[in-house]
Coordinates of C-alpha atoms in Angstrom, one line a residue:
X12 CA 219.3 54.1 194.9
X13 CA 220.2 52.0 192.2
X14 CA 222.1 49.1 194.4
X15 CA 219.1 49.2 196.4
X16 CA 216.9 48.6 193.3
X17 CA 219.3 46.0 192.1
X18 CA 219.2 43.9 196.2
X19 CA 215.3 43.8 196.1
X20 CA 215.6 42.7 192.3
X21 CA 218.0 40.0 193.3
X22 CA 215.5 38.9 196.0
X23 CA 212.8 38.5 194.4
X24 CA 214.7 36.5 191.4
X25 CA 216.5 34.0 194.3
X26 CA 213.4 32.4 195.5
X27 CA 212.5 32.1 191.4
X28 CA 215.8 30.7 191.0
X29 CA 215.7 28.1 194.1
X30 CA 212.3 26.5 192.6
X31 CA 213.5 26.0 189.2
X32 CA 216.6 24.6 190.6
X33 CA 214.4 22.5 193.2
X34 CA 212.0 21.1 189.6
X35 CA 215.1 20.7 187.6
X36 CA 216.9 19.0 190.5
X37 CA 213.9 16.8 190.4
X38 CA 213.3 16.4 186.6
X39 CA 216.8 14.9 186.6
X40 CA 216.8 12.6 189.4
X41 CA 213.5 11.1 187.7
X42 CA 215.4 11.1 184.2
X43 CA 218.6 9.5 185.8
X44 CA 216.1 6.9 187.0
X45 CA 214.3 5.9 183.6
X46 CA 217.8 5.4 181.9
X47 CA 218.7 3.1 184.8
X48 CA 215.3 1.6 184.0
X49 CA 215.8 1.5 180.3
X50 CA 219.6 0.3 180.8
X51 CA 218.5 -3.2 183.0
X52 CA 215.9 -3.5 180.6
X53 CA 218.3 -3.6 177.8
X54 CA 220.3 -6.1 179.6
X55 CA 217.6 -8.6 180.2
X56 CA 216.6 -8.0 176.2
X57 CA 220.3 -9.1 175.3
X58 CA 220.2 -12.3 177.7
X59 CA 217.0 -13.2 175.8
X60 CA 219.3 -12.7 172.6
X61 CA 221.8 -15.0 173.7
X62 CA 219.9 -17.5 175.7
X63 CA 217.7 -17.9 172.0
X64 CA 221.6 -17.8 170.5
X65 CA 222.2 -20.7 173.3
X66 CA 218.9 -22.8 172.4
X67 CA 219.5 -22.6 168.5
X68 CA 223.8 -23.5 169.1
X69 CA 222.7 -26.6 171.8
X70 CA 219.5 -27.7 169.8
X71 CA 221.9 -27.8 166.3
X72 CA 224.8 -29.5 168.3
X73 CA 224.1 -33.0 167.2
X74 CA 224.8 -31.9 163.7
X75 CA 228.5 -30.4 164.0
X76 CA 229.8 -31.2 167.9
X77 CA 232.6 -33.2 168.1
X78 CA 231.4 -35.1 171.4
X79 CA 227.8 -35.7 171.0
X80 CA 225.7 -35.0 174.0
X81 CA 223.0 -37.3 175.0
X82 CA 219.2 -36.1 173.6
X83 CA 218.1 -35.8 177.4
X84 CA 220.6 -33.4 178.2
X85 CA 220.6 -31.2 175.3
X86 CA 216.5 -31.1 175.8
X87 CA 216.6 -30.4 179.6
X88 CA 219.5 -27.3 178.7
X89 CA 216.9 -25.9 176.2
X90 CA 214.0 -26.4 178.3
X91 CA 216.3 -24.5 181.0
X92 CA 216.6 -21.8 178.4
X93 CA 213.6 -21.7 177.6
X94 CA 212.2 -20.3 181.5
X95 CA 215.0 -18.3 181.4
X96 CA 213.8 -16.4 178.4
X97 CA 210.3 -16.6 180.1
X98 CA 211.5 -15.2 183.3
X99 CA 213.7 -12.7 181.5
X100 CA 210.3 -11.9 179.7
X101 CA 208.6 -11.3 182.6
X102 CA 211.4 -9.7 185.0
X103 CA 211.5 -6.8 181.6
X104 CA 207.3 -6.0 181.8
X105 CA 207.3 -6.0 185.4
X106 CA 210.1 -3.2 185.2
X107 CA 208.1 -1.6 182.9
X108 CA 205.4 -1.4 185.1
X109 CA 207.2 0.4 187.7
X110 CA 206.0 4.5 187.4
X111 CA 208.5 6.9 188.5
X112 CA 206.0 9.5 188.1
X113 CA 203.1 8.5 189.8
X114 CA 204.4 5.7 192.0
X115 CA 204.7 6.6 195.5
X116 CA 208.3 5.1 196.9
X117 CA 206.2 2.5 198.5
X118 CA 204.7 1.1 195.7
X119 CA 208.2 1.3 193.8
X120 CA 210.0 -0.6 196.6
X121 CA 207.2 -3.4 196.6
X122 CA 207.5 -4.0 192.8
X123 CA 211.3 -4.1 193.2
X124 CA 211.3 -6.2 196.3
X125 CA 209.1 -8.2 194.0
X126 CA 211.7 -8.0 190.9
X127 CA 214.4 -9.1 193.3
X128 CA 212.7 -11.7 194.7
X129 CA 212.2 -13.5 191.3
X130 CA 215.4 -12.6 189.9
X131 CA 217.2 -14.1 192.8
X132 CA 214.9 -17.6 193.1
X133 CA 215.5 -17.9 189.1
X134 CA 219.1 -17.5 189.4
X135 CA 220.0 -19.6 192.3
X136 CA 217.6 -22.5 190.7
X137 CA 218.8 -22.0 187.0
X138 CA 222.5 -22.3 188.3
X139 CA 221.5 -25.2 190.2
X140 CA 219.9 -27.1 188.1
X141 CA 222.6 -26.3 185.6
X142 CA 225.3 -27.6 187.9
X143 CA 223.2 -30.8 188.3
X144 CA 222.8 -31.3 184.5
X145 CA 226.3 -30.6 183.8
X146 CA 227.4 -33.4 186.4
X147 CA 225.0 -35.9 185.4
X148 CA 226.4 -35.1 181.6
X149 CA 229.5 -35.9 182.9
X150 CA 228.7 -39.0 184.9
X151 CA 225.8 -40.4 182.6
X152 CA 227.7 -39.9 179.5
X153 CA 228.8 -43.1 176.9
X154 CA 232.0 -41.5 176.5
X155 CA 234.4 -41.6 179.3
X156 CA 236.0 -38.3 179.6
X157 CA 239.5 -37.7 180.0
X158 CA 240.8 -35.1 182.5
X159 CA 241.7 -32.7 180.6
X160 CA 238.3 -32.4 179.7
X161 CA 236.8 -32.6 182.9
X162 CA 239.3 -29.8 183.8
X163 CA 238.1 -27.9 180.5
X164 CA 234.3 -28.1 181.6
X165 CA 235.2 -27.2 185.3
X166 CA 237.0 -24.0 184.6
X167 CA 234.4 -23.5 182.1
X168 CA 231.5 -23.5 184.1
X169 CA 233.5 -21.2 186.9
X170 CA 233.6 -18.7 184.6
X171 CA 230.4 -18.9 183.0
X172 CA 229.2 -18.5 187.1
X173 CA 231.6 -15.9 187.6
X174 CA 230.5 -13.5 184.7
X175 CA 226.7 -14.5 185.6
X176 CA 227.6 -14.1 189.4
X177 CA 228.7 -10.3 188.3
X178 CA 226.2 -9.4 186.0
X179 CA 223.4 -10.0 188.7
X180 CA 225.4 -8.4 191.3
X181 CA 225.4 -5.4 188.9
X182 CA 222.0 -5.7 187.9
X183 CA 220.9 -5.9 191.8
X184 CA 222.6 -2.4 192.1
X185 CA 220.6 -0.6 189.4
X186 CA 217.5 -2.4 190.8
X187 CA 218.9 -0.5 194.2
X188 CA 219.2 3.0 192.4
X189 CA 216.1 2.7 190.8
X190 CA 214.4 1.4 194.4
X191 CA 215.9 4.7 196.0
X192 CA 214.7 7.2 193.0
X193 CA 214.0 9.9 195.8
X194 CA 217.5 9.7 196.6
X195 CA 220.2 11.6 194.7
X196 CA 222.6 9.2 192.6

């Protein structure tokens, strides 16, 4: 009597317990998503820190740099760092817009398609224009530069493409995990 009691009991508490596992599944997926959202966001809100960091270092650098740039190429860096913070600016309110919620996973794959899109075409333009500054720096400069310096600046700039090459590469991916928010993680 009683271990019948108890399997109907059990029965009618497992299909209870399946949809709260089903809507908590869920709730946490969603979650997991918005502190994906909230963590690239945070990144692009620290680039802006250090590209304004980069303007206020290159636009002072006439006063305490040892090799003084040329006016042209310190203006076209800023003005370089300048889109970028726009860009950055815009890439952070567009993911802002994305609704986890209320978004179907088409709309949420056109506005990261979209995100992609102009994160990619600023990067690959920034870095080349930035390549193309810092060789006409080199060339156009009054000072002739030795080697070593040249060898300075080039290993330099690998780097500096290097970590940037890596940091979009990672910032891609959480675009990815927040593009496939039906998915598990």
């Amino acid at each position: 009597m009683e271990l019948e009691d108890l399997k109907t009991t059990w029965k009618s508490i497992e299909k209870d317990i399946e949809n709260i596992s089903k809507n908590d599944a869920e709730e946490i997926l969603t979650n997991h998503k918005r502190d994906v959202k909230t963590t690239l966001t945070n990144r692009f809100r620290w680039g802006i820190i250090i590209l304004i960091v980069a303007i206020i270092l290159l636009g002072t650098s006439r006063l305490w740099a040892v090799v003084k740039m040329p006016v042209w190429w310190i203006g076209a860096f800023c003005i370089l760092f300048v889109s970028g913070i726009v860009i950055m600016a815009f890439l952070i309110q567009k993911i802002a817009k994305i609704n986890l919620g209320e978004d179907t996973q088409l709309q949420v794959m056109k506005q990261i398609l979209s995100i992609k899109k102009i994160y990619r075409n600023s990067e690959l333009y920034g870095c080349g224009v930035i390549l193309a500054l810092m060789i006409a720096g080199i060339l156009c400069s009054p000072i002739p530069y030795r080697p070593i310096e040249i060898l300075f600046i080039s290993i330099a700039t690998v780097i500096c493409y290097s970590l940037e090459f890596i940091t979009y590469r990672s910032n891609i991916k959480k675009l990815n995990k927040i593009q496939n928010w039906l998915k598990e993680p």
